[in-house]
Short mmCIF file of C-alpha atoms in Angstrom, two decimals:
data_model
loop_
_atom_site.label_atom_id
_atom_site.label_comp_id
_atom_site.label_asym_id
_atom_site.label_seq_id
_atom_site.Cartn_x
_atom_site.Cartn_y
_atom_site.Cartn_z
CA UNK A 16 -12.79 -6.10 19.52
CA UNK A 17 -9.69 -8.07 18.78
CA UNK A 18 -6.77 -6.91 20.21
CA UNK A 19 -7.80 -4.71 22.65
CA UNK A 20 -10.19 -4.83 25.73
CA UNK A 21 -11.99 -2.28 28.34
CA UNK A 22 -12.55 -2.81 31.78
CA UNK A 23 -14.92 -2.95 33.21
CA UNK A 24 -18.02 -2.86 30.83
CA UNK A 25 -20.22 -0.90 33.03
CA UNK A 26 -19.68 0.69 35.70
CA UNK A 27 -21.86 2.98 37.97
CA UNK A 28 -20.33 5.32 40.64
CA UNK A 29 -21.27 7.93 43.12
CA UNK A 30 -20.28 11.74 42.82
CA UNK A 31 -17.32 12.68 44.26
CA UNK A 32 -15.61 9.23 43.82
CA UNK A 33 -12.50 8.51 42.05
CA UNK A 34 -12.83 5.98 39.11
CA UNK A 35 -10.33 4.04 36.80
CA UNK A 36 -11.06 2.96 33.86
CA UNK A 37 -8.84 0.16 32.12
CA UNK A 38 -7.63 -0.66 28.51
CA UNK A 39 -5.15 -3.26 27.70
CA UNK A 40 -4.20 -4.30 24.18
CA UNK A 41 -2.07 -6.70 22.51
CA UNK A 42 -1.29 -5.21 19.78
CA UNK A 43 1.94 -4.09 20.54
CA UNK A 44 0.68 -0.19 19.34
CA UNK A 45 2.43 2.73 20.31
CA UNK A 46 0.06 4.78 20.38
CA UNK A 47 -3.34 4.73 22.82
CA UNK A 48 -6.28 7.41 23.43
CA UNK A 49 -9.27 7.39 25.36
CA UNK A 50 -12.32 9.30 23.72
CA UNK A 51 -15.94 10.14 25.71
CA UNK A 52 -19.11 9.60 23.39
CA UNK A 53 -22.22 12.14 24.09
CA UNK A 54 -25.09 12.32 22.12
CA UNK A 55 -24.70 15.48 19.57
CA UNK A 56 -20.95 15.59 20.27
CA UNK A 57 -19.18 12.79 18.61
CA UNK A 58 -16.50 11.12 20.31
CA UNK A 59 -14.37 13.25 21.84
CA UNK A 60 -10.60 13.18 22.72
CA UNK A 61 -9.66 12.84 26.58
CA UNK A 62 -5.95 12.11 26.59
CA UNK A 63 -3.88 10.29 24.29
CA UNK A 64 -0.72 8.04 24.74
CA UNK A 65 2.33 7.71 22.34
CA UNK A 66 4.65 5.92 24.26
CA UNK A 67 5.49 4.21 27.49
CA UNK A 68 4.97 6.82 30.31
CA UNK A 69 4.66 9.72 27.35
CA UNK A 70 1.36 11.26 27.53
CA UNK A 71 -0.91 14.43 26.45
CA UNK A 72 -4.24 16.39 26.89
CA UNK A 73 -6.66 16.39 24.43
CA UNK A 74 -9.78 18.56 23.84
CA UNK A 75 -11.68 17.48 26.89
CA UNK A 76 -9.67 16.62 29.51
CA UNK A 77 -10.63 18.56 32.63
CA UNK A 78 -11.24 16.10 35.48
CA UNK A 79 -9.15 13.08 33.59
CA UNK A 80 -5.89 12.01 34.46
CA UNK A 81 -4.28 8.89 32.52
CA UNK A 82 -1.09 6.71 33.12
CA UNK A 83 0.74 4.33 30.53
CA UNK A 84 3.35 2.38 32.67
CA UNK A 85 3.36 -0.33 29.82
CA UNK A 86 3.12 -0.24 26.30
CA UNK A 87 -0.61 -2.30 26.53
CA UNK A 88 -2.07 -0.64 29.26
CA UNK A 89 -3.45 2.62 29.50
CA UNK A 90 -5.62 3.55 32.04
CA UNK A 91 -8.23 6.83 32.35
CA UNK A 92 -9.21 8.22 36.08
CA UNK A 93 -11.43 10.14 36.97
CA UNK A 94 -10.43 12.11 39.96
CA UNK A 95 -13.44 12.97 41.72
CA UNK A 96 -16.13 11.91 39.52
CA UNK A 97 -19.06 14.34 38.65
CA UNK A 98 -22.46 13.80 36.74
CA UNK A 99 -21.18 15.67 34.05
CA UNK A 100 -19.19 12.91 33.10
CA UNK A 101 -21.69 10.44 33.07
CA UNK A 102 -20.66 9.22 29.64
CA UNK A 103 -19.82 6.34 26.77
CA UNK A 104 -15.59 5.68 27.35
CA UNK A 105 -13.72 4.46 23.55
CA UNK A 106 -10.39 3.26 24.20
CA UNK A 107 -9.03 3.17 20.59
CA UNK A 108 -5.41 1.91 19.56
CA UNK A 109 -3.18 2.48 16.79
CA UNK A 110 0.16 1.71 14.99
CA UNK A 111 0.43 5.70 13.95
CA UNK A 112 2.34 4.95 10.69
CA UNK A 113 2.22 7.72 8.45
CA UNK A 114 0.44 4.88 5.65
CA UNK A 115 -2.48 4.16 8.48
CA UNK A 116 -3.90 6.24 10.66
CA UNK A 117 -6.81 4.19 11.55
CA UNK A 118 -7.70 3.54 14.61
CA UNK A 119 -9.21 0.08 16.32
CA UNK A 120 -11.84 0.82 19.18
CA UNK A 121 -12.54 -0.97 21.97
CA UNK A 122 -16.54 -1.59 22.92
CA UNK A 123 -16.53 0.47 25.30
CA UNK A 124 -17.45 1.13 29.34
CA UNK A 125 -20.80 2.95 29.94
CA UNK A 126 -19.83 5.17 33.06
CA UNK A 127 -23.19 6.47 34.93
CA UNK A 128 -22.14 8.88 38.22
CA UNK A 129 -24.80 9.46 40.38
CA UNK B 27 -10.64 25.42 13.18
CA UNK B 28 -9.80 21.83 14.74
CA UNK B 29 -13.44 21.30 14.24
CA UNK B 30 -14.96 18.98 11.30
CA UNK B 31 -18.84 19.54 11.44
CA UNK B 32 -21.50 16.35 9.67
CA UNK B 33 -24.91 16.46 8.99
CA UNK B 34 -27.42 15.54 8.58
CA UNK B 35 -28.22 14.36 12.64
CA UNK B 36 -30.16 11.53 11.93
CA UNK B 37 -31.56 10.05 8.18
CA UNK B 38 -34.08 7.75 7.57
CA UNK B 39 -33.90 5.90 3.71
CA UNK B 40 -36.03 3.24 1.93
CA UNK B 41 -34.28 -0.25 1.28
CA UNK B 42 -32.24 0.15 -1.81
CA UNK B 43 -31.76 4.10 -2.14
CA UNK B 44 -28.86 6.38 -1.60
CA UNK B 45 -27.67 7.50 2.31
CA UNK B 46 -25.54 10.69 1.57
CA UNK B 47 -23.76 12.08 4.89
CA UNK B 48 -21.66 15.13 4.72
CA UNK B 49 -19.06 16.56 6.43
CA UNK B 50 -16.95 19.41 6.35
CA UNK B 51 -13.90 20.93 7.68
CA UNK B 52 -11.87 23.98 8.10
CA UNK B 53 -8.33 22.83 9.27
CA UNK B 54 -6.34 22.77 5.78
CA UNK B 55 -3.22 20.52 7.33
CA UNK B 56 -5.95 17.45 7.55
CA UNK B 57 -4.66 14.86 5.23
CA UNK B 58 -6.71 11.64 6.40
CA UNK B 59 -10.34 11.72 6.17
CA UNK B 60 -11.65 8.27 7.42
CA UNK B 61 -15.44 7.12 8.15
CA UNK B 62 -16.06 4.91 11.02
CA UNK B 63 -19.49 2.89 11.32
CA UNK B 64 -20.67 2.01 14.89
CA UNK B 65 -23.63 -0.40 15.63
CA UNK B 66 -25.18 -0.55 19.29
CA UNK B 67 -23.18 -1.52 21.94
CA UNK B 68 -20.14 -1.65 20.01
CA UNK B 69 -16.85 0.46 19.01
CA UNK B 70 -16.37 2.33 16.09
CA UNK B 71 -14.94 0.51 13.36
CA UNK B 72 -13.25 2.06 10.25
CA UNK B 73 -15.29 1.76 6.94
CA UNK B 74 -13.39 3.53 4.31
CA UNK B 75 -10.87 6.27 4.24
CA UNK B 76 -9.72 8.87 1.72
CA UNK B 77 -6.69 11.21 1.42
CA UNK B 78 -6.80 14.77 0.16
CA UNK B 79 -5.02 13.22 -3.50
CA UNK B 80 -7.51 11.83 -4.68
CA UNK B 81 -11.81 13.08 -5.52
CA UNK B 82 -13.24 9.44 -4.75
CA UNK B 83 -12.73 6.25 -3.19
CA UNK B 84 -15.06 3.66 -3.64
CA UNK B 85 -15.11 0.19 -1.43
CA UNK B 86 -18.55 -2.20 -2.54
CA UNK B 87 -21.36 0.05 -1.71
CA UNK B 88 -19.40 2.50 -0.01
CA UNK B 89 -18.14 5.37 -1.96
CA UNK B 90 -16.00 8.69 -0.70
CA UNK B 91 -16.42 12.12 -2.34
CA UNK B 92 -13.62 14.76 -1.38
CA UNK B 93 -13.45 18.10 -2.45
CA UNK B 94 -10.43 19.92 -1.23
CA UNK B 95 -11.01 22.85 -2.36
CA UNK B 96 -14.58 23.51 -0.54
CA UNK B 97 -13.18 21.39 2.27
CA UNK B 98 -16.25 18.88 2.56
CA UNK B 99 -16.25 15.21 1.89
CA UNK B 100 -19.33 12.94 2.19
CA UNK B 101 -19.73 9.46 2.22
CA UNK B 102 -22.72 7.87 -0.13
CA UNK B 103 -24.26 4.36 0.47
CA UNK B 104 -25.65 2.95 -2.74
CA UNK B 105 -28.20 0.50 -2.38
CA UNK B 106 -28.65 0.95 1.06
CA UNK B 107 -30.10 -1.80 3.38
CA UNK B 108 -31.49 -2.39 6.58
CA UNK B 109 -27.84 -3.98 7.78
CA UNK B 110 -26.77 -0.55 6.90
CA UNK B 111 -29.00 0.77 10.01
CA UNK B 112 -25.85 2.51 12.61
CA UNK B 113 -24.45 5.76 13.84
CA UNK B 114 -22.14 6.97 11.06
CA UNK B 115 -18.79 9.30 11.98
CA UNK B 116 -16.34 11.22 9.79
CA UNK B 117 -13.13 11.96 11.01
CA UNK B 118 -10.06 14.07 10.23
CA UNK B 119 -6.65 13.86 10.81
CA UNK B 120 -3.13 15.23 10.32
CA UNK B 121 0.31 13.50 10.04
CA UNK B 122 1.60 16.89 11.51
CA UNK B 123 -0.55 16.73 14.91
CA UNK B 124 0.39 13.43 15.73
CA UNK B 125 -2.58 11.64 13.56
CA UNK B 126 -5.29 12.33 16.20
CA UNK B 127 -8.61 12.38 14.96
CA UNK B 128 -10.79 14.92 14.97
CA UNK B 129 -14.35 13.70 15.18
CA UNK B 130 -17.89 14.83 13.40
CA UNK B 131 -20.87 14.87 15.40
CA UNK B 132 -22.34 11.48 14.15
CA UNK B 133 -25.51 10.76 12.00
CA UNK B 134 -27.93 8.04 13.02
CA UNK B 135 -29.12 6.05 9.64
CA UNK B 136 -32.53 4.12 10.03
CA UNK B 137 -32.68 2.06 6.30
CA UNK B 138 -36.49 0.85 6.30
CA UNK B 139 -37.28 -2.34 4.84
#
């Protein structure tokens, strides 16, 4: 999607392993979240970003840490990696203004753990 | 109550009828209720969105019905086709959490030709 890219696009890691997932966009937008997608769940909020270095837990975040050290980059690890979160990673981007919350999504990384 | 709940799973239409998808919530600070549309492979993408002022928003084919005060919305394809085929997701959101949106489950819409 314009604007915003994940790295990398598929990844496939062994249990116990530390991963980090990437997203940098150039959209200059304050705020940044990282979302897991599971069948019969939805997407589901990991940790979201509104600032530089200014960061918070969402609903599933339990194994997920997440660092913004620049406004486009926010990046999602996973500290020891477990089969459980063998999952479908959404960055997603936006400007917050209280006229727009929509969001922009990136394609996403499939993340198998084995 | 941060929960917003959408059926059906999965829906299956003939070229040229009417995909209905519902949703409903429980959380009555939500004041953005957006629908995102997500083919294979890809991100979500915003379709339409609706705030709690107004009963309907339509966009082409695309139409929004809210009602606030039985806290559901549902978004109706008229004329559906089979371009229309993709995993469907309401959303909620409130200006006073930060604007994070609060996902549905999904619904999977097959339109036969």
């Amino acid at each position: 999607d314009a604007g915003i890219t994940q790295s990398p696009r598929h990844k496939v890691t062994e249990t116990g392993t530390p991963v980090t997932l990437r997203c940098h966009q150039t959209e200059n937008h304050r705020y940044m979240y990282w979302y897991r997608q599971d069948p019969g769940h939805g997407l589901r909020l990991i940790h979201y970003s509104y600032g530089v270095k200014d960061t918070d837990k969402g609903e599933v975040s339990d194994g997920y840490s997440v660092s913004r050290s620049k406004t486009e980059d926010f990046l999602l690890t996973l500290e020891s990696a477990t089969s459980s979160q063998t999952s479908v990673y959404f960055c997603a981007i936006s400007d917050g203004g209280l006229a727009n919350y929509g969001y922009t999504f990136g394609s996403g990384t499939r993340l198998t753990v084995v | 109550q941060q929960q917003v709940k959408q059926s059906p799973q999965s829906l299956i239409v003939q070229k040229g009828g009417i995909s209905i998808i519902n949703c409903a919530y429980e959380n009555t600070a939500f004041d953005y209720f957006p629908w995102y549309q997500q083919f294979p492979g890809k991100g979500p993408a915003l379709l339409i969105a609706i705030r709690p002022d107004v009963s309907e928003k339509k966009e082409g084919r695309f139409t929004i019905s809210f009602n606030k005060s039985a806290k559901q919305f549902s978004l109706h394809i008229m004329d559906s086709q089979p371009g229309d085929s993709a995993t469907y997701f309401c959303a909620a959101s409130s200006g006073n959490q930060g604007g994070k949106l609060i996902f549905g489950q999904g619904t999977e819409l097959s339109v036969k030709p």
